């Protein structure tokens, strides 16, 4: 039995296989409509979510399975003090696989040690968000035709943004990836990412504050929201929340084949006027998230690809 706790739990080859399966699902959805008949996914969300929880649920329903779960800690027995370890032992009696989001870093990993069903990390605190990363990789591969040899700009809250940490971890395994890390000094990527991931893998990167200057170099721009829920001090959040706003004027500085991704939800960091630009890929990205999660559920449940 396998879990997905970190994007590095799958090798590059396994990710390629998973993305190939997700692409086949995109092209032939009817073929997969009953491959998980009788299977159940539990979505255990101790933190708010729209995309991740509902795309896991849509994914299992698209495969013919069923869903159960809770959407907040307050509506579960966590509110009475039940531990994650006990909860997962209980959920293992009800479901075949589970997706867990938790504000504490490492909570899904703790759950996996007590679980008799595959556990998927659907986001743990400011740490990792591996299924968002699989979604991001599928989006990049589908739009650019490759994941190698790209200059990727990551912009906004690089300190608390778990999607950024997971994506950097995953992309450093591909050839010719260069990063431009665009953030205010207070929201730089954590030191462990710079030292243990970027520098130890000899990855070319630069840290800048100015988005305009970076725009012409980028093949992918990955915008992120300033993560209000991870700030200790509201004044700091208010000071930094609008530090980057991508608008038409900035888009005019970019290559014609540059694409804008965003894990969403967006607040102010991408002006609505950018949505009309054919390079705005963040809503396509949401759709890819369903195919990727369908492929992931099949992979972890060891469901055969239909002929
Ligand atoms: N991208 C993402 O994790 O969105 P949700 O918080 O809505 O799940």
Coordinates of C-alpha atoms and ligand atoms in Angstrom, one line a residue:
X1 CA 0.0 0.0 0.0
X2 CA 1.3 3.5 -1.0
X3 CA 0.5 6.9 0.3
X4 CA 1.1 10.3 -1.3
X5 CA 2.5 12.7 1.3
X6 CA 5.2 14.5 -0.6
X7 CA 5.7 15.1 -4.3
X8 CA 9.0 13.1 -4.1
X9 CA 7.1 10.0 -3.1
X10 CA 6.8 9.3 -6.8
X11 CA 9.8 9.1 -9.1
X12 CA 9.9 11.2 -12.2
X13 CA 9.1 8.0 -14.2
X14 CA 6.0 7.3 -12.0
X15 CA 4.9 10.9 -12.4
X16 CA 5.1 10.6 -16.2
X17 CA 3.0 7.4 -16.1
X18 CA 0.5 9.2 -13.9
X19 CA 0.3 12.2 -16.2
X20 CA -0.1 9.9 -19.2
X21 CA -3.0 8.2 -17.5
X22 CA -4.5 11.6 -16.6
X23 CA -4.2 12.7 -20.3
X24 CA -5.9 9.5 -21.4
X25 CA -8.7 10.1 -18.9
X26 CA -9.0 13.7 -20.3
X27 CA -9.4 12.2 -23.9
X28 CA -11.6 9.2 -23.0
X29 CA -13.5 10.0 -19.8
X30 CA -16.3 7.4 -20.6
X31 CA -13.8 4.6 -20.6
X32 CA -13.1 5.3 -16.9
X33 CA -16.7 5.8 -15.7
X34 CA -16.9 2.5 -13.7
X35 CA -13.3 1.5 -12.8
X36 CA -13.9 2.4 -9.1
X37 CA -17.5 1.1 -8.8
X38 CA -18.0 0.2 -5.1
X39 CA -15.0 2.1 -3.9
X40 CA -15.2 5.0 -1.4
X41 CA -13.0 8.1 -0.8
X42 CA -13.1 9.9 2.5
X43 CA -12.2 13.6 2.3
X44 CA -11.0 14.7 5.8
X45 CA -10.6 18.5 5.6
X46 CA -9.6 20.2 8.8
X47 CA -9.0 23.4 6.9
X48 CA -11.1 25.3 4.3
X49 CA -11.0 24.2 0.6
X50 CA -13.0 24.5 -2.5
X51 CA -10.9 23.0 -5.3
X52 CA -9.0 20.2 -3.7
X53 CA -11.8 18.7 -1.7
X54 CA -14.4 19.0 -4.5
X55 CA -12.0 17.8 -7.2
X56 CA -11.2 14.7 -5.2
X57 CA -14.9 14.1 -4.8
X58 CA -15.6 14.8 -8.5
X59 CA -12.7 12.5 -9.4
X60 CA -14.1 9.6 -7.4
X61 CA -17.6 10.1 -8.6
X62 CA -16.3 10.3 -12.2
X63 CA -14.7 6.9 -11.6
X64 CA -18.0 5.4 -10.4
X65 CA -17.1 5.4 -6.7
X66 CA -18.7 7.3 -3.7
X67 CA -17.6 9.9 -1.3
X68 CA -17.9 10.6 2.4
X69 CA -16.1 13.0 4.8
X70 CA -16.1 16.3 6.6
X71 CA -15.2 19.8 5.5
X72 CA -14.1 21.4 8.7
X73 CA -12.6 20.3 12.0
X74 CA -15.6 21.8 13.8
X75 CA -18.0 19.3 12.2
X76 CA -15.9 16.3 13.1
X77 CA -14.9 14.7 16.4
X78 CA -11.6 16.7 16.3
X79 CA -13.7 19.4 18.0
X80 CA -14.1 16.9 20.9
X81 CA -10.4 16.3 21.0
X82 CA -10.0 13.2 18.9
X83 CA -6.4 12.7 17.5
X84 CA -5.6 12.4 13.8
X85 CA -4.2 8.9 14.6
X86 CA -7.5 7.7 16.1
X87 CA -9.6 9.4 13.3
X88 CA -7.7 7.6 10.6
X89 CA -8.1 4.2 12.3
X90 CA -11.9 4.9 12.3
X91 CA -12.0 6.1 8.7
X92 CA -10.1 3.0 7.6
X93 CA -13.2 1.0 8.6
X94 CA -15.4 3.2 6.3
X95 CA -13.4 4.0 3.1
X96 CA -10.9 2.6 0.7
X97 CA -8.7 5.7 0.4
X98 CA -8.6 9.2 2.0
X99 CA -7.5 12.7 1.2
X100 CA -6.5 14.8 4.3
X101 CA -5.9 18.5 4.6
X102 CA -4.7 19.7 8.0
X103 CA -3.3 23.0 9.4
X104 CA -0.4 21.1 11.1
X105 CA 2.6 20.2 9.1
X106 CA 3.1 16.5 9.0
X107 CA -0.4 15.5 10.1
X108 CA -1.1 13.4 7.0
X109 CA 2.2 11.7 7.5
X110 CA 1.2 10.8 11.1
X111 CA -2.1 9.5 9.9
X112 CA -0.4 7.3 7.3
X113 CA 1.5 5.5 10.1
X114 CA -1.8 4.3 11.6
X115 CA -3.8 3.9 8.4
X116 CA -4.8 0.7 6.7
X117 CA -5.9 2.7 3.5
X118 CA -3.8 5.0 1.3
X119 CA -3.5 8.5 2.7
X120 CA -3.2 11.5 0.3
X121 CA -1.8 14.8 1.7
X122 CA -4.3 17.4 0.4
X123 CA -2.2 20.2 2.0
X124 CA -0.5 20.3 5.4
X125 CA 0.1 23.7 6.9
X126 CA 2.7 25.7 5.1
X127 CA 4.6 22.5 4.2
X128 CA 3.5 20.6 1.0
X129 CA 0.6 20.2 -1.4
X130 CA 1.6 17.3 -3.6
X131 CA -1.7 16.9 -5.6
X132 CA -1.6 20.6 -6.5
X133 CA 2.0 19.9 -7.8
X134 CA 0.8 17.0 -9.9
X135 CA -1.9 19.3 -11.3
X136 CA 0.7 22.0 -12.0
X137 CA 3.0 19.5 -13.8
X138 CA 0.1 18.3 -15.9
X139 CA -0.8 21.9 -16.8
X140 CA 2.8 22.8 -17.7
X141 CA 3.2 19.6 -19.8
X142 CA -0.1 20.1 -21.6
X143 CA 0.5 23.7 -22.4
X144 CA 4.2 23.8 -23.1
X145 CA 4.6 20.2 -24.4
X146 CA 7.4 19.5 -21.9
X147 CA 8.5 20.0 -18.3
X148 CA 12.2 20.4 -19.2
X149 CA 14.2 23.6 -20.1
X150 CA 11.8 26.2 -18.7
X151 CA 12.3 29.4 -16.8
X152 CA 9.7 29.4 -14.1
X153 CA 8.8 32.5 -12.1
X154 CA 7.2 32.0 -8.7
X155 CA 5.7 35.2 -7.4
X156 CA 4.1 36.3 -4.1
X157 CA 4.1 34.5 -0.8
X158 CA 7.0 32.1 -1.3
X159 CA 7.4 31.7 2.5
X160 CA 4.1 30.3 3.5
X161 CA 2.9 29.1 0.1
X162 CA 2.9 25.3 0.3
X163 CA 2.2 24.9 -3.4
X164 CA 5.4 26.8 -4.2
X165 CA 7.5 24.5 -1.9
X166 CA 6.0 21.4 -3.4
X167 CA 6.4 22.6 -7.0
X168 CA 10.1 23.6 -6.5
X169 CA 10.7 20.1 -4.9
X170 CA 9.2 18.5 -8.0
X171 CA 10.7 20.7 -10.7
X172 CA 14.3 20.4 -9.6
X173 CA 14.3 16.8 -10.8
X174 CA 13.8 17.9 -14.5
X175 CA 16.5 19.1 -16.8
X176 CA 17.3 22.8 -17.5
X177 CA 14.8 24.3 -15.0
X178 CA 15.7 27.9 -13.9
X179 CA 13.7 29.7 -11.2
X180 CA 13.1 33.4 -10.7
X181 CA 11.8 33.8 -7.2
X182 CA 9.8 37.1 -7.0
X183 CA 8.8 38.2 -3.5
X184 CA 9.2 40.9 -0.9
X185 CA 12.2 40.1 1.4
X186 CA 9.8 39.0 4.3
X187 CA 8.2 36.4 2.0
X188 CA 11.2 34.8 0.5
X189 CA 11.3 31.0 0.1
X190 CA 12.3 29.3 3.4
X191 CA 16.0 28.7 3.9
X192 CA 15.6 24.9 3.8
X193 CA 14.2 25.2 0.3
X194 CA 17.1 27.4 -0.9
X195 CA 19.8 25.4 0.7
X196 CA 18.6 21.8 0.7
X197 CA 16.6 21.8 -2.5
X198 CA 17.9 24.5 -4.9
X199 CA 21.6 24.9 -3.9
X200 CA 22.2 21.2 -3.2
X201 CA 20.8 20.3 -6.6
X202 CA 22.9 23.1 -8.3
X203 CA 19.7 24.7 -9.7
X204 CA 20.0 28.1 -11.4
X205 CA 17.8 30.6 -9.5
X206 CA 17.7 34.3 -8.7
X207 CA 15.6 36.2 -6.1
X208 CA 14.1 39.5 -7.1
X209 CA 11.5 41.9 -5.9
X210 CA 10.4 43.5 -9.1
X211 CA 7.9 41.5 -11.2
X212 CA 8.1 43.8 -14.3
X213 CA 11.8 43.2 -14.7
X214 CA 11.3 39.4 -14.5
X215 CA 8.4 39.1 -17.0
X216 CA 10.3 39.0 -20.3
X217 CA 12.4 36.0 -19.2
X218 CA 9.6 33.7 -18.1
X219 CA 8.1 30.6 -19.8
X220 CA 5.7 30.1 -16.8
X221 CA 4.6 32.6 -14.2
X222 CA 3.2 30.9 -11.1
X223 CA 1.3 33.6 -9.1
X224 CA 0.3 33.0 -5.5
X225 CA -1.9 34.5 -2.9
X226 CA -0.4 36.0 0.3
X227 CA -1.5 33.4 2.9
X228 CA -3.4 35.4 5.4
X229 CA -4.1 32.4 7.6
X230 CA -0.4 31.8 8.2
X231 CA 0.5 35.3 9.4
X232 CA 0.9 36.0 13.1
X233 CA 0.2 39.7 12.8
X234 CA -2.6 41.2 10.7
X235 CA -0.7 44.5 10.2
X236 CA 2.0 42.6 8.3
X237 CA -0.6 40.8 6.2
X238 CA -2.3 44.1 5.3
X239 CA 1.1 45.7 4.4
X240 CA 2.0 42.8 2.0
X241 CA -1.3 41.5 0.7
X242 CA -1.2 43.6 -2.5
X243 CA 2.5 43.5 -3.1
X244 CA 2.0 42.1 -6.6
X245 CA -0.9 42.6 -8.9
X246 CA -0.7 41.1 -12.3
X247 CA -2.5 43.2 -14.8
X248 CA -2.7 43.7 -18.6
X249 CA 0.2 46.2 -18.5
X250 CA 2.5 43.6 -16.9
X251 CA 1.2 40.8 -19.3
X252 CA 2.3 43.0 -22.2
X253 CA 5.9 42.6 -21.0
X254 CA 5.7 38.8 -21.2
X255 CA 6.5 36.3 -24.1
X256 CA 3.6 35.4 -26.3
X257 CA 3.9 31.8 -25.2
X258 CA 4.3 32.4 -21.5
X259 CA 1.5 30.9 -19.4
X260 CA 0.2 32.2 -16.1
X261 CA -0.7 29.5 -13.5
X262 CA -2.2 30.0 -10.0
X263 CA -3.2 27.3 -7.6
X264 CA -6.2 29.5 -6.6
X265 CA -8.1 30.9 -4.7
X266 CA -7.1 34.3 -6.0
X267 CA -7.6 37.5 -4.0
X268 CA -6.2 40.6 -5.7
X269 CA -2.9 39.3 -7.2
X270 CA -4.3 38.7 -10.7
X271 CA -6.6 41.4 -12.0
X272 CA -9.8 40.0 -13.5
X273 CA -8.9 41.7 -16.8
X274 CA -6.1 39.1 -17.2
X275 CA -8.7 36.3 -17.4
X276 CA -9.4 37.1 -21.0
X277 CA -5.8 36.7 -22.0
X278 CA -5.2 33.4 -23.8
X279 CA -2.1 32.9 -21.6
X280 CA -4.2 32.9 -18.4
X281 CA -4.2 29.1 -17.6
X282 CA -5.4 29.0 -14.0
X283 CA -9.0 27.8 -14.8
X284 CA -7.7 25.2 -17.2
X285 CA -5.4 24.2 -14.3
X286 CA -8.4 23.4 -12.1
X287 CA -9.8 21.1 -14.8
X288 CA -6.5 19.3 -15.0
X289 CA -6.7 18.8 -11.3
X290 CA -9.7 16.5 -11.7
X291 CA -7.9 14.3 -14.3
X292 CA -4.8 14.1 -12.1
X293 CA -6.8 13.1 -9.0
X294 CA -8.7 10.5 -11.0
X295 CA -5.3 9.0 -12.1
X296 CA -3.9 9.2 -8.6
X297 CA -6.9 7.4 -7.0
X298 CA -6.6 4.7 -9.7
X299 CA -2.8 4.4 -9.1
X300 CA -3.0 4.2 -5.3
X301 CA -5.9 1.7 -5.4
X302 CA -4.0 -0.3 -8.0
X303 CA -7.0 -0.2 -10.4
X304 CA -6.2 -1.6 -13.8
X305 CA -6.3 0.8 -16.8
X306 CA -9.4 -0.3 -18.9
X307 CA -8.6 -1.7 -22.4
Ligands
LIG1 N1 -5.5 25.1 -4.7 C1 -6.1 24.8 -3.6 O1 -5.6 24.1 -2.7 O2 -7.4 25.3 -3.5 P1 -8.4 25.0 -2.3 O3 -7.8 25.7 -1.0 O4 -9.7 25.7 -2.7 O5 -8.5 23.5 -2.1

